[in-house]
mmCIF file of C-alpha atoms in Angstrom:
data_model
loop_
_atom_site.group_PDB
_atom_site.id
_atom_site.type_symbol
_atom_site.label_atom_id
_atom_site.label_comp_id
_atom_site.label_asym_id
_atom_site.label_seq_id
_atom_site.Cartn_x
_atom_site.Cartn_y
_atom_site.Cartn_z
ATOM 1 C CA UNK A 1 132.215 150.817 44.344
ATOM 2 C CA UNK A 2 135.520 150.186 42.286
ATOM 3 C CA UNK A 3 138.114 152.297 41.403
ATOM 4 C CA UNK A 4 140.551 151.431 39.162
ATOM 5 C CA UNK A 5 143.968 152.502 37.191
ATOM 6 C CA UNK A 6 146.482 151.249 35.146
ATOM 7 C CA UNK A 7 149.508 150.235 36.003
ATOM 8 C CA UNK A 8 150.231 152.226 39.458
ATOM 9 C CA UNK A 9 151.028 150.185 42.371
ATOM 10 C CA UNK A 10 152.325 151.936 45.037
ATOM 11 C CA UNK A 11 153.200 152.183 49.062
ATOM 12 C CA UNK A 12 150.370 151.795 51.521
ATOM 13 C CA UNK A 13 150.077 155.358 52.144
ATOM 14 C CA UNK A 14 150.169 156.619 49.204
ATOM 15 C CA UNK A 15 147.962 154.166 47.966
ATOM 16 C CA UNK A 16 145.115 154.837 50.598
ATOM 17 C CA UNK A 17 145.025 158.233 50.865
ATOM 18 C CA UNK A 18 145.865 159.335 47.356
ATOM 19 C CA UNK A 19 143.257 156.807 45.855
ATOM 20 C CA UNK A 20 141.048 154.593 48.257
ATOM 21 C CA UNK A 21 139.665 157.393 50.254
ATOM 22 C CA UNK A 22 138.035 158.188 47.839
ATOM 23 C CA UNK A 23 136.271 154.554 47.602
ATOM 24 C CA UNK A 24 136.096 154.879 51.718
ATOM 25 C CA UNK A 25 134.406 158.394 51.864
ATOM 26 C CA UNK A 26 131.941 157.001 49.296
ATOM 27 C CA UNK A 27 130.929 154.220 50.854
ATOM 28 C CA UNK A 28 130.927 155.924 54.171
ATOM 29 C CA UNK A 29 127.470 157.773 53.607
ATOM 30 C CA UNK A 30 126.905 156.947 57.258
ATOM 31 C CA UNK A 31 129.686 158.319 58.730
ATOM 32 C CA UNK A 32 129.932 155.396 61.256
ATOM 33 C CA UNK A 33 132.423 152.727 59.880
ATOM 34 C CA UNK A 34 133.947 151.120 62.614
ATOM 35 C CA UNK A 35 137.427 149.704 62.098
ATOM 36 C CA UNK A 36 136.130 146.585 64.347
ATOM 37 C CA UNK A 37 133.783 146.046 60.906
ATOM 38 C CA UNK A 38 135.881 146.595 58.540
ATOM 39 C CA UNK A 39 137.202 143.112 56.134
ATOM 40 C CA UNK A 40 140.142 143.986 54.694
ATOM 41 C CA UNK A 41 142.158 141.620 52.020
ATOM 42 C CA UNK A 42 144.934 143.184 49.566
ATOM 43 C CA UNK A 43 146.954 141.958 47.011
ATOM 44 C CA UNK A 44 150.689 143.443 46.463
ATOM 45 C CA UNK A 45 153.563 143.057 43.632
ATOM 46 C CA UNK A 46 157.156 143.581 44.156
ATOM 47 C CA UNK A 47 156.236 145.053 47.794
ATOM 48 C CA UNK A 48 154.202 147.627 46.226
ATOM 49 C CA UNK A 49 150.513 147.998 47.463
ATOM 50 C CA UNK A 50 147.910 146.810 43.998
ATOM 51 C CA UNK A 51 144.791 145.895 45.243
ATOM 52 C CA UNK A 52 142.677 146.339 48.132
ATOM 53 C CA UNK A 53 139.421 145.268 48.572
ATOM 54 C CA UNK A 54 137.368 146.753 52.087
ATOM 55 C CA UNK A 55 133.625 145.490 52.897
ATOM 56 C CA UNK A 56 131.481 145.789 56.189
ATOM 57 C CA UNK A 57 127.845 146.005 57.729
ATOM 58 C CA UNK A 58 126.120 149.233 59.210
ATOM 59 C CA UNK A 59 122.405 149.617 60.045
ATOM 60 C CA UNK A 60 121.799 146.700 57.718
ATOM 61 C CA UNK A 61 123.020 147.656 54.909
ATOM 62 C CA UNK A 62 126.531 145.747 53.113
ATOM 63 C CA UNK A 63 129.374 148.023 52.179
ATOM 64 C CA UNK A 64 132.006 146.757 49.323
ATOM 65 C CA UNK A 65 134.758 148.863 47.846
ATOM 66 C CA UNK A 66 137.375 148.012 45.857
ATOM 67 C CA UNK A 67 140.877 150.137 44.713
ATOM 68 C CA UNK A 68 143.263 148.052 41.985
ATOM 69 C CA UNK A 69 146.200 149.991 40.607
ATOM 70 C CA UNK A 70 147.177 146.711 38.075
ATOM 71 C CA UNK A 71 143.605 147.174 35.972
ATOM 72 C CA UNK A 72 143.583 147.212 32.503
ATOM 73 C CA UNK A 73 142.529 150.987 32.020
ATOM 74 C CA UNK A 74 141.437 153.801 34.734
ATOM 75 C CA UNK A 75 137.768 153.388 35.399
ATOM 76 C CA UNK A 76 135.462 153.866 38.111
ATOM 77 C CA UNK A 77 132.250 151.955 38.293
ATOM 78 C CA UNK A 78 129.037 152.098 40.928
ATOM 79 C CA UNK A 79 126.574 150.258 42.390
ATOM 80 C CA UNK A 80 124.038 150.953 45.005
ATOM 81 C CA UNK A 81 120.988 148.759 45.681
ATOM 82 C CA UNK A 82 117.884 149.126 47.975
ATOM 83 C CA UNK A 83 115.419 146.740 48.168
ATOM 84 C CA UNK A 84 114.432 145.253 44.491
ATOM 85 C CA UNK A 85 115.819 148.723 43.145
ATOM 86 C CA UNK A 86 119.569 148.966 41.603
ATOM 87 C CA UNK A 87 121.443 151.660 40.326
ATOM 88 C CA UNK A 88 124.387 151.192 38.144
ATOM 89 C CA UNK A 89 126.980 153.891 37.392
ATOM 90 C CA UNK A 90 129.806 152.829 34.856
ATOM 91 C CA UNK A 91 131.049 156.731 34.377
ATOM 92 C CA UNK A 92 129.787 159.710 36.008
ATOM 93 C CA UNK A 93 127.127 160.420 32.716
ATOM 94 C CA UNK A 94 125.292 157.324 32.389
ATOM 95 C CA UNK A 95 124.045 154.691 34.713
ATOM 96 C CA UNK A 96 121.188 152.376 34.423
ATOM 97 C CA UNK A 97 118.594 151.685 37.094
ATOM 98 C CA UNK A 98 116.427 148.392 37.744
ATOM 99 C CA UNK A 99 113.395 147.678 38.908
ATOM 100 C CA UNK A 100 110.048 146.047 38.651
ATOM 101 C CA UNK A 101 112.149 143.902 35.985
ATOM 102 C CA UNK A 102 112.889 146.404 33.662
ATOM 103 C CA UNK A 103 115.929 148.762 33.093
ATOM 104 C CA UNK A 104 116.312 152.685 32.299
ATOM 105 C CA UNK A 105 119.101 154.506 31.327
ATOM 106 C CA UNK A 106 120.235 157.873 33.852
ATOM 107 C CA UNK A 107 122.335 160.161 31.566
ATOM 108 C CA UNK A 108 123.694 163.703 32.207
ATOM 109 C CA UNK A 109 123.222 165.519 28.777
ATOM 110 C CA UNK A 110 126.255 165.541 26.438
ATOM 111 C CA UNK A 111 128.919 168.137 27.528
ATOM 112 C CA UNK A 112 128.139 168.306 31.191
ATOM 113 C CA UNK A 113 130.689 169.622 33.122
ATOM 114 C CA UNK A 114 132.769 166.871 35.102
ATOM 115 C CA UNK A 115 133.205 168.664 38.195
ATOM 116 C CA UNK A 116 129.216 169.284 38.259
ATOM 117 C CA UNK A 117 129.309 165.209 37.496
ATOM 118 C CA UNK A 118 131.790 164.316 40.960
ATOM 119 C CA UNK A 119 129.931 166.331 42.844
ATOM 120 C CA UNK A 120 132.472 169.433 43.063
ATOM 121 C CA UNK A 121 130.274 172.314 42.910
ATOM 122 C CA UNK A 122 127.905 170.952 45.938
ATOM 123 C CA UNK A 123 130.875 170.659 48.226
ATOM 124 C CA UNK A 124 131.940 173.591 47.567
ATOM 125 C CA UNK A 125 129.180 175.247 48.093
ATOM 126 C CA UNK A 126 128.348 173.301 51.245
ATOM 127 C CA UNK A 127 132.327 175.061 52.086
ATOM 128 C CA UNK A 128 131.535 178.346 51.415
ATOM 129 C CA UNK A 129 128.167 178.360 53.187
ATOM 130 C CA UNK A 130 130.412 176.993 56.262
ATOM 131 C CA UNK A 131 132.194 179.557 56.207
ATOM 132 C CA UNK A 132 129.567 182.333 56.249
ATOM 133 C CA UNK A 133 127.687 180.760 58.694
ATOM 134 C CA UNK A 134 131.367 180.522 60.635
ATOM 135 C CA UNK A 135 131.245 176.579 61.430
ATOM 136 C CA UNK A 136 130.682 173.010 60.062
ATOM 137 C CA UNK A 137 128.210 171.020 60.240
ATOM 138 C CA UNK A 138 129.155 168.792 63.345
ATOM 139 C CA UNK A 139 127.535 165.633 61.031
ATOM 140 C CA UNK A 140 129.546 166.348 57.930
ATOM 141 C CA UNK A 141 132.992 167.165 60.392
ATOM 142 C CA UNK A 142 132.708 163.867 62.190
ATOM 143 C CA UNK A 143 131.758 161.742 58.498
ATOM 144 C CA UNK A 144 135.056 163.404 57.345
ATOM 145 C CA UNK A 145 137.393 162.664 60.155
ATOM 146 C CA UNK A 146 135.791 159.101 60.588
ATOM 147 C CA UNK A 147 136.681 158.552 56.819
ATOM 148 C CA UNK A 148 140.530 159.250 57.509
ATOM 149 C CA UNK A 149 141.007 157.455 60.405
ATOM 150 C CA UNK A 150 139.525 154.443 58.744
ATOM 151 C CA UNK A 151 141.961 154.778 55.982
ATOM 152 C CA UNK A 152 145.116 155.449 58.480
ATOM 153 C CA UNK A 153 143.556 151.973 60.319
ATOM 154 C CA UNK A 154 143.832 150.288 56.247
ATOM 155 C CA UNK A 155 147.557 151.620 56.027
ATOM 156 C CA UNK A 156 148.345 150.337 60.041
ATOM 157 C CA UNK A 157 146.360 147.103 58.897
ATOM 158 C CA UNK A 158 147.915 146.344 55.160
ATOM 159 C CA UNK A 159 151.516 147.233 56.806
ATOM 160 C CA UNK A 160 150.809 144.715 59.664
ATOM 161 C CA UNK A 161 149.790 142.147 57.629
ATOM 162 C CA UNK A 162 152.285 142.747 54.785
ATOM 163 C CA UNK A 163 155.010 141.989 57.961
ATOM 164 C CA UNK A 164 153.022 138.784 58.802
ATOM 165 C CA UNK A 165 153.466 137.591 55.058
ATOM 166 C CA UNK A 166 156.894 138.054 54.763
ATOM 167 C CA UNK A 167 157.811 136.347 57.821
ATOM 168 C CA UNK A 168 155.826 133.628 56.394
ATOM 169 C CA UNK A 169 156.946 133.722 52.557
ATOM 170 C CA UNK A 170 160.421 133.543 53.844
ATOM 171 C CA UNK A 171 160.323 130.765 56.362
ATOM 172 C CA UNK A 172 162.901 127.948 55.795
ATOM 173 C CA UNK A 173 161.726 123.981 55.310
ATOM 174 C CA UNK A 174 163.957 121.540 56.087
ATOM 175 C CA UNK A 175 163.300 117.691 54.066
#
């Protein structure tokens, strides 16, 4: 998964949770990513947080998300495989799935509503069904929280190693 947008760097935090937890708690369909599996690589401009990329294994499958705030226009794009299936998602309206070595096009019909697109109206019906039954599903709680404190480990981990590349980028050579 990628999410992009134009010209917005910002600070870690903001960065992470305003933006890439969204990338995280798609990817995260498991609910069990593990900071200990987690790859983590970043690019920043002017100390500003611009790119980070996040990928790990669970249960055999490969997880890959990517957030960059220096992209040439705000887009989001998708792709989930299974074995000798893919499905493609440059919007939320159209996608294209493969298989068998041929291609078909997955479109909402014209004017669909966006929030029906993201998903909106299924979580919050999945809320309000929580709260007449008077509690949350104990698999959907733990997904949730497991998705934030992977992205407060992302801030702790692009902070650390932000420290470890300035100490490095400002390190004096003698000839």
């Amino acid at each position: 998964m990628e999410k992009n947008r134009y010209k917005h760097p910002s600070s870690p935090r903001d960065f992470i949770f305003n933006d890439m937890i969204h990338v995280v708690d798609s990817l995260n369909i498991l609910g069990d990513t593990s900071p200990d599996s987690i790859h983590v690589n970043y690019l920043s401009n002017m100390g500003m947080l611009s790119k980070v990329n996040i990928s790990w294994e669970s249960r055999y499958c490969l997880f890959s998300g990517s957030m960059n705030r220096e992209y040439g226009k705000t887009i989001e794009t998708l792709e989930f495989s299974t074995a000798n299936k893919t499905y493609q998602f440059s919007d939320f309206f159209n996608g294209v799935v493969h298989e068998n070595e041929s291609s078909s096009m997955l479109n909402l019909p014209e004017w669909s509503d966006i929030l029906y697109a993201k998903g909106f109206y299924a979580m919050i019906e999945e809320w309000i069904r929580s709260i007449k039954v008077g509690k949350v599903d104990s698999k959907i709680k733990n997904r949730d929280l497991n998705t934030h404190y992977v992205c407060e480990y992302l801030v702790k981990k692009v902070r650390k190693m932000k420290k470890k590349q300035k100490r490095k980028t400002h390190q004096v050579i003698s000839l």
